Coordinates of C-alpha atoms in Angstrom, one line a residue:
X1 CA -69.3 11.2 19.3
X2 CA -65.7 12.0 20.2
X3 CA -62.9 9.4 20.0
X4 CA -62.8 7.1 23.1
X5 CA -60.3 4.7 24.6
X6 CA -61.1 1.2 23.4
X7 CA -58.2 -0.9 24.6
X8 CA -55.5 -0.6 27.3
X9 CA -52.7 -3.1 27.3
X10 CA -49.6 -3.5 29.6
X11 CA -46.4 -5.3 28.6
X12 CA -43.2 -5.9 30.6
X13 CA -40.0 -5.3 28.6
X14 CA -36.7 -6.8 29.8
X15 CA -33.6 -5.9 27.7
X16 CA -30.4 -7.8 28.4
X17 CA -27.3 -5.9 29.2
X18 CA -23.7 -6.9 29.9
X19 CA -23.1 -4.6 32.8
X20 CA -25.9 -3.9 35.3
X21 CA -27.3 -0.4 35.8
X22 CA -24.8 1.7 37.9
X23 CA -21.9 -0.4 37.0
X24 CA -20.3 -3.9 37.6
X25 CA -21.3 -5.9 40.6
X26 CA -19.1 -5.2 43.6
X27 CA -17.5 -7.8 45.9
X28 CA -20.3 -9.6 47.7
X29 CA -23.0 -8.6 45.2
X30 CA -24.5 -11.6 43.5
X31 CA -27.6 -11.9 41.3
X32 CA -30.2 -14.4 42.4
X33 CA -32.2 -16.9 40.3
X34 CA -34.7 -14.2 39.4
X35 CA -32.0 -11.9 38.1
X36 CA -32.1 -9.4 41.0
X37 CA -29.2 -8.3 43.3
X38 CA -28.8 -5.8 46.1
X39 CA -26.3 -3.0 45.9
X40 CA -24.5 -3.0 49.3
X41 CA -23.9 0.8 49.0
X42 CA -27.6 1.7 49.3
X43 CA -29.2 -1.7 50.2
X44 CA -31.5 -1.4 47.2
X45 CA -32.5 -4.1 44.8
X46 CA -31.8 -3.9 41.0
X47 CA -32.2 -6.2 38.1
X48 CA -29.5 -7.4 35.8
X49 CA -31.6 -6.3 32.7
X50 CA -33.3 -3.1 31.8
X51 CA -37.0 -3.5 32.7
X52 CA -39.9 -1.2 32.3
X53 CA -43.7 -1.5 31.6
X54 CA -45.1 -0.3 28.3
X55 CA -48.8 0.8 28.1
X56 CA -50.5 0.7 24.8
X57 CA -53.8 2.7 24.5
X58 CA -55.9 2.2 21.4
X59 CA -58.7 4.6 20.5
X60 CA -62.0 3.8 18.8
X61 CA -60.7 5.3 15.6
X62 CA -57.6 3.0 15.7
X63 CA -55.2 5.7 16.9
X64 CA -52.5 4.3 19.2
X65 CA -50.8 6.1 22.1
X66 CA -47.8 4.7 24.1
X67 CA -46.9 5.1 27.7
X68 CA -44.2 3.7 29.9
X69 CA -43.6 3.4 33.6
X70 CA -41.1 2.2 36.1
X71 CA -40.6 -1.6 36.1
X72 CA -37.2 -2.1 37.7
X73 CA -38.5 -4.7 40.3
X74 CA -41.5 -7.0 40.1
X75 CA -43.0 -5.3 37.1
X76 CA -45.8 -7.8 36.8
X77 CA -47.3 -6.1 39.9
X78 CA -47.8 -2.9 37.7
X79 CA -49.3 -5.0 34.9
X80 CA -51.7 -6.7 37.2
X81 CA -52.9 -3.4 38.6
X82 CA -53.5 -2.1 35.1
X83 CA -55.1 -5.2 33.6
X84 CA -57.2 -6.2 36.6
X85 CA -58.2 -2.9 38.1
X86 CA -57.5 0.2 36.1
X87 CA -58.0 -0.5 32.4
X88 CA -61.7 -1.3 32.7
X89 CA -62.3 2.2 34.3
X90 CA -60.4 3.9 31.4
X91 CA -62.2 2.2 28.6
X92 CA -64.8 4.5 27.1
X93 CA -63.2 7.7 28.4
X94 CA -61.9 10.6 26.3
X95 CA -58.1 10.5 26.3
X96 CA -58.0 14.3 26.2
X97 CA -59.3 14.1 29.8
X98 CA -56.1 12.5 30.9
X99 CA -55.5 14.7 34.0
X100 CA -59.1 14.1 35.2
X101 CA -58.8 10.4 34.5
X102 CA -55.6 10.3 36.7
X103 CA -57.5 11.9 39.5
X104 CA -60.5 9.6 39.2
X105 CA -58.2 6.5 39.3
X106 CA -56.2 8.0 42.2
X107 CA -59.4 8.6 44.2
X108 CA -60.5 4.9 43.7
X109 CA -57.6 3.8 45.9
X110 CA -57.1 6.9 48.1
X111 CA -57.6 5.0 51.3
X112 CA -55.6 1.9 50.1
X113 CA -52.2 3.2 49.4
X114 CA -52.8 5.2 46.3
X115 CA -50.2 7.8 47.2
X116 CA -47.2 5.9 45.8
X117 CA -45.6 2.6 44.9
X118 CA -46.7 0.3 42.2
X119 CA -50.2 1.9 42.1
X120 CA -48.7 5.3 41.4
X121 CA -46.5 3.8 38.7
X122 CA -49.5 2.2 37.0
X123 CA -51.3 5.5 37.0
X124 CA -48.2 7.1 35.4
X125 CA -48.0 4.6 32.6
X126 CA -51.6 5.1 31.7
X127 CA -51.4 8.9 31.9
X128 CA -48.5 9.0 29.5
X129 CA -50.3 6.7 27.1
X130 CA -53.5 8.8 27.2
X131 CA -51.6 12.1 26.8
X132 CA -49.7 10.6 23.8
X133 CA -53.0 9.3 22.4
X134 CA -54.7 12.6 22.8
X135 CA -51.9 14.4 21.0
X136 CA -51.9 12.0 18.1
X137 CA -55.7 12.4 17.7
X138 CA -55.2 16.2 17.6
X139 CA -52.0 15.8 15.5
X140 CA -49.9 18.0 17.9
X141 CA -46.7 17.5 19.9
X142 CA -47.0 16.8 23.6
X143 CA -45.1 20.0 24.3
X144 CA -47.6 22.1 22.3
X145 CA -50.5 20.3 23.9
X146 CA -49.1 21.3 27.3
X147 CA -48.8 24.9 26.3
X148 CA -45.1 25.1 25.2
X149 CA -43.5 24.8 21.9
X150 CA -40.5 27.2 21.7
X151 CA -37.8 24.8 23.0
X152 CA -36.3 22.1 20.8
X153 CA -33.2 21.2 22.8
X154 CA -32.5 20.9 26.5
X155 CA -29.1 20.8 28.3
X156 CA -28.2 17.3 29.6
X157 CA -26.1 16.3 32.5
X158 CA -24.3 13.0 32.5
X159 CA -25.6 10.6 35.1
X160 CA -23.4 7.8 36.4
X161 CA -19.9 6.6 35.6
X162 CA -20.4 2.9 35.4
X163 CA -16.8 1.6 35.5
X164 CA -15.2 -0.7 38.0
X165 CA -12.3 1.5 39.2
X166 CA -11.8 5.2 40.0
X167 CA -9.2 5.6 37.2
X168 CA -11.7 4.1 34.7
X169 CA -14.4 6.4 36.0
X170 CA -12.2 9.5 35.7
X171 CA -11.3 8.5 32.1
X172 CA -15.0 8.1 31.3
X173 CA -15.8 11.5 32.8
X174 CA -13.0 13.1 30.7
X175 CA -14.4 11.5 27.6
X176 CA -17.8 13.1 28.3
X177 CA -16.3 16.5 28.9
X178 CA -14.4 16.2 25.6
X179 CA -17.7 15.3 23.9
X180 CA -19.3 18.6 25.1
X181 CA -20.9 17.7 28.4
X182 CA -20.3 20.2 31.2
X183 CA -22.2 18.5 34.2
X184 CA -21.6 15.1 35.6
X185 CA -23.2 13.2 38.6
X186 CA -21.8 10.1 40.2
X187 CA -23.6 7.5 42.4
X188 CA -22.4 7.0 45.9
X189 CA -23.0 3.2 45.9
X190 CA -20.5 2.9 43.0
X191 CA -17.9 5.2 44.6
X192 CA -15.6 2.4 45.5
X193 CA -13.0 4.6 47.3
X194 CA -15.4 6.8 49.1
X195 CA -17.9 9.6 48.2
X196 CA -15.5 12.4 49.1
X197 CA -12.5 10.8 47.4
X198 CA -14.6 10.4 44.2
X199 CA -15.6 14.1 44.3
X200 CA -12.1 15.2 45.0
X201 CA -10.7 13.1 42.2
X202 CA -13.3 14.3 39.7
X203 CA -12.7 18.0 40.5
X204 CA -9.0 17.5 40.1
X205 CA -9.4 15.7 36.8
X206 CA -12.0 17.9 35.3
X207 CA -11.1 21.4 36.5
X208 CA -13.2 24.2 38.0
X209 CA -15.7 24.7 35.2
X210 CA -17.5 21.4 35.1
X211 CA -20.5 21.0 37.3
X212 CA -20.3 18.0 39.6
X213 CA -23.1 16.4 41.6
X214 CA -23.3 13.4 43.9
X215 CA -26.3 11.1 44.4
X216 CA -26.2 9.7 47.9
X217 CA -29.1 7.2 47.2
X218 CA -30.9 7.8 50.5
X219 CA -28.3 6.0 52.5
X220 CA -27.6 8.4 55.4
X221 CA -29.5 9.8 58.4
X222 CA -29.6 13.6 58.8
X223 CA -26.5 14.0 61.1
X224 CA -24.3 11.8 58.9
X225 CA -25.6 13.4 55.7
X226 CA -24.7 16.9 57.0
X227 CA -21.2 15.8 57.9
X228 CA -20.7 14.4 54.4
X229 CA -22.3 17.4 52.6
X230 CA -20.0 19.8 54.5
X231 CA -17.0 17.8 53.4
X232 CA -18.2 17.8 49.8
X233 CA -18.8 21.6 49.8
X234 CA -15.0 22.2 49.4
X235 CA -15.3 20.9 45.9
X236 CA -18.2 23.1 44.9
X237 CA -20.9 20.6 43.8
X238 CA -23.9 22.0 42.1
X239 CA -26.2 19.8 44.2
X240 CA -26.2 16.8 46.4
X241 CA -29.0 14.3 45.8
X242 CA -31.1 12.1 48.1
X243 CA -29.2 12.4 51.3
X244 CA -31.8 10.7 53.6
X245 CA -34.3 7.9 53.4
X246 CA -37.4 9.0 51.3
X247 CA -39.7 8.6 54.2
X248 CA -37.5 10.7 56.6
X249 CA -39.2 14.1 56.0
X250 CA -37.8 15.4 59.3
X251 CA -34.3 14.4 58.3
X252 CA -34.7 16.1 54.9
X253 CA -35.9 19.2 56.7
X254 CA -32.9 19.2 59.0
X255 CA -30.4 18.7 56.1
X256 CA -31.9 21.3 53.8
X257 CA -32.0 23.8 56.7
X258 CA -28.3 23.5 57.4
X259 CA -26.7 22.4 54.1
X260 CA -24.3 24.9 52.4
X261 CA -25.1 23.1 49.1
X262 CA -28.5 22.8 47.3
X263 CA -30.2 19.5 48.1
X264 CA -32.0 17.7 45.3
X265 CA -34.9 15.3 45.9
X266 CA -38.1 14.1 44.3
X267 CA -37.4 11.2 41.9
X268 CA -39.5 8.8 44.0
X269 CA -42.5 11.1 44.3
X270 CA -45.6 9.9 42.4
X271 CA -47.9 12.9 42.8
X272 CA -48.3 16.5 44.1
X273 CA -49.6 15.2 47.5
X274 CA -46.3 13.6 48.2
X275 CA -44.5 16.7 47.0
X276 CA -46.4 19.1 49.1
X277 CA -45.5 17.2 52.3
X278 CA -41.9 17.9 51.5
X279 CA -42.4 21.4 50.3
X280 CA -44.2 22.3 53.5
X281 CA -41.5 21.0 55.7
X282 CA -38.1 21.3 53.9
X283 CA -36.2 24.0 52.1
X284 CA -35.6 22.0 48.9
X285 CA -33.2 23.5 46.4
X286 CA -33.7 21.2 43.4
X287 CA -36.8 19.1 42.5
X288 CA -36.3 16.1 40.3
X289 CA -39.7 14.9 39.0
X290 CA -39.5 11.5 37.4
X291 CA -42.2 11.1 34.7
X292 CA -41.9 7.3 34.9
X293 CA -43.4 7.7 38.4
X294 CA -45.6 10.7 37.9
X295 CA -47.0 10.6 34.4
X296 CA -47.4 13.8 32.5
X297 CA -50.2 15.3 34.6
X298 CA -48.5 15.0 37.9
X299 CA -45.1 15.9 36.5
X300 CA -46.5 19.3 35.5
X301 CA -48.3 19.8 38.8
X302 CA -45.1 19.0 40.8
X303 CA -43.0 21.3 38.6
X304 CA -45.4 24.2 39.0
X305 CA -45.4 23.7 42.7
X306 CA -41.6 23.6 42.8
X307 CA -41.5 26.9 41.1
X308 CA -44.0 28.4 43.6
X309 CA -41.5 27.2 46.3
X310 CA -38.5 28.8 44.5
X311 CA -36.9 25.4 43.8
X312 CA -34.9 24.7 40.6
X313 CA -36.4 21.9 38.4
X314 CA -34.0 19.3 37.1
X315 CA -36.0 16.3 35.8
X316 CA -34.9 12.8 36.7
X317 CA -34.4 9.9 34.2
X318 CA -34.6 6.3 35.1
X319 CA -34.4 2.9 33.3
X320 CA -36.7 2.6 30.2
X321 CA -36.8 2.1 26.5
X322 CA -37.2 5.8 25.8
X323 CA -40.9 6.4 25.9
X324 CA -41.2 8.1 29.2
X325 CA -37.9 9.9 28.6
X326 CA -39.4 11.4 25.5
X327 CA -42.5 12.4 27.4
X328 CA -40.3 14.0 30.0
X329 CA -38.4 16.0 27.4
X330 CA -41.7 17.3 26.0
X331 CA -43.0 18.2 29.5
X332 CA -39.7 19.9 30.3
X333 CA -39.8 21.9 27.1
X334 CA -43.3 23.0 27.9
X335 CA -42.2 24.3 31.2
X336 CA -39.4 26.4 29.6
X337 CA -36.3 27.7 31.5
X338 CA -35.3 24.3 32.9
X339 CA -31.6 24.4 33.4
X340 CA -30.9 20.7 32.5
X341 CA -32.3 17.2 32.4
X342 CA -30.7 13.9 33.6
X343 CA -29.0 11.8 30.9
X344 CA -28.8 8.1 31.8
X345 CA -26.3 7.4 29.0
X346 CA -25.8 3.7 29.8
X347 CA -29.6 3.2 29.3
X348 CA -30.6 5.8 26.8
X349 CA -28.0 5.3 24.1
X350 CA -28.2 1.5 23.9
X351 CA -32.0 1.4 23.9
X352 CA -32.6 4.0 21.1
X353 CA -32.3 1.2 18.5
X354 CA -35.6 -0.2 19.7
X355 CA -37.7 2.9 19.0
X356 CA -38.5 5.2 16.0
X357 CA -37.8 8.8 17.0
X358 CA -35.7 11.8 16.2
X359 CA -34.8 12.0 19.9
X360 CA -31.1 11.9 20.7
X361 CA -28.5 13.3 23.1
X362 CA -25.2 14.7 21.8
X363 CA -22.7 17.4 22.6
X364 CA -24.3 18.2 25.9
X365 CA -27.9 18.5 24.7
X366 CA -31.1 16.4 24.3
X367 CA -33.0 17.0 21.1
X368 CA -36.7 17.0 21.8
X369 CA -38.3 14.4 19.6
X370 CA -40.4 15.7 16.7
X371 CA -43.8 14.4 15.5
X372 CA -47.2 14.1 17.2
X373 CA -47.4 13.1 20.8
X374 CA -44.1 12.4 22.6
X375 CA -42.6 11.5 19.3
X376 CA -41.7 7.8 20.0
X377 CA -43.1 4.6 18.6
X378 CA -41.6 1.2 19.6
X379 CA -40.1 -0.8 16.8
X380 CA -41.3 -4.4 16.1
X381 CA -38.0 -5.8 17.2
X382 CA -38.6 -4.5 20.8
X383 CA -41.4 -7.0 21.2
X384 CA -39.0 -9.9 21.2
X385 CA -38.1 -8.7 24.7
X386 CA -41.6 -8.9 26.1
X387 CA -41.4 -10.8 29.4
X388 CA -44.2 -13.3 29.7

C-alpha cells in the first residue's frame, strides 16, 4: 500500500515586529486592541505582527511536509476551515495526488464561495504541504517534481521602502542599488508626498537604469487610475500594479486597454477560475501569482494560462515565515524564463532565522533552496510564536 496522509494540523504564527508591514503608522493610523490597523492610503486592514498559517502534513510512514498560507487578518478562520472541514477529507489520500485533492476540496464548496477568500487560502496551505510531503517521500526537489530543475537562482526585485520620510526612502533605495538590486517597487499608501512625487524622486535619485514599479493597492477607479498612470509614464516604470479594486473587472479592462505602461495584477487570485475571468476581459501585461493564496497546483495553472495570454509572470510574495516563499521559488524555477520574483525584504530577511534552509536573497538574486520538497523546515524556536 502506498504512503497516505495520516494527520493534517494547522497553526497560526504571529511574529512580533518593531515597524509594521509597509512602514511606520501614519498620522491617524492607530492599532486597535486586537493588533489591527487600517492604512488610510488603501483602506485595508493590516496586523502589527507578521502572521501566517502553517500546515503540517504527516504521512503514514512518518514523513512530514510543511505548507503555509496567508494569515494576515483573522487567521483562525483559515485554521477552522482546515481543522473542522478539510482535514478529514485529506486523511487517507495519497499526497502525490495533490492537484486532484485540491480540485476535490474546491468542488465540495463550489456553490458556497469556494472561489476565493479564506477557503481558497486554506486550500493553498494544504496543497503546499501535500506537494512538499510528496516530494519528501520521493526524495526530490519540488522544482524537479514539477518538471523543472535547471534554475538555481532567480532575479529579485525589492518590494517596499518602509521608511517614514521620502528622504529616508530614497536612502534605502540607494542602499539596495549599491547592494546589487536593479529593480524597486514602492507602495502608494506609503508614498507620503504623493505617488507621482515618489516616482519622480526615485528616478532622479537612482538614474535611468534601475527598473521602478508602483503598487497602487487597488485604490482608484479606472478613470483616476488612467490619469495617474499617464503621469507616471514619463518616468518609465516597468509596470504599475493593482490600479483598480479587485472586483472591478470592467475597470481593469478599461485601464489595460488604454494604459501606456504594463499593468500588473493577480496577487489576490486563488485559482485559475478567477484568473480566466480577468484574462478573458482585460489585456493584462504582468501576472503576479501569490502561492500563499493559490498553492502549488493553482500557481502552475495560472502561470501557464498567463503565458498562453502572452503575459509576463512576476510572482508575488506576501507576509510569511518563508515556507510558501520557498515553494514559490521552486515553482518559479520549474516554469523557467521568469524575469524576476518579488522580494519582501522587511519580512523575508528577519524571518529566515526561524527556518532551516539554504534559501537566501543577496546581490539581486534569490537562491532556490536545496534539499527535498521546497527545502524549508521550521526550527523549534518558531513554535514559541504559535498563537493560541
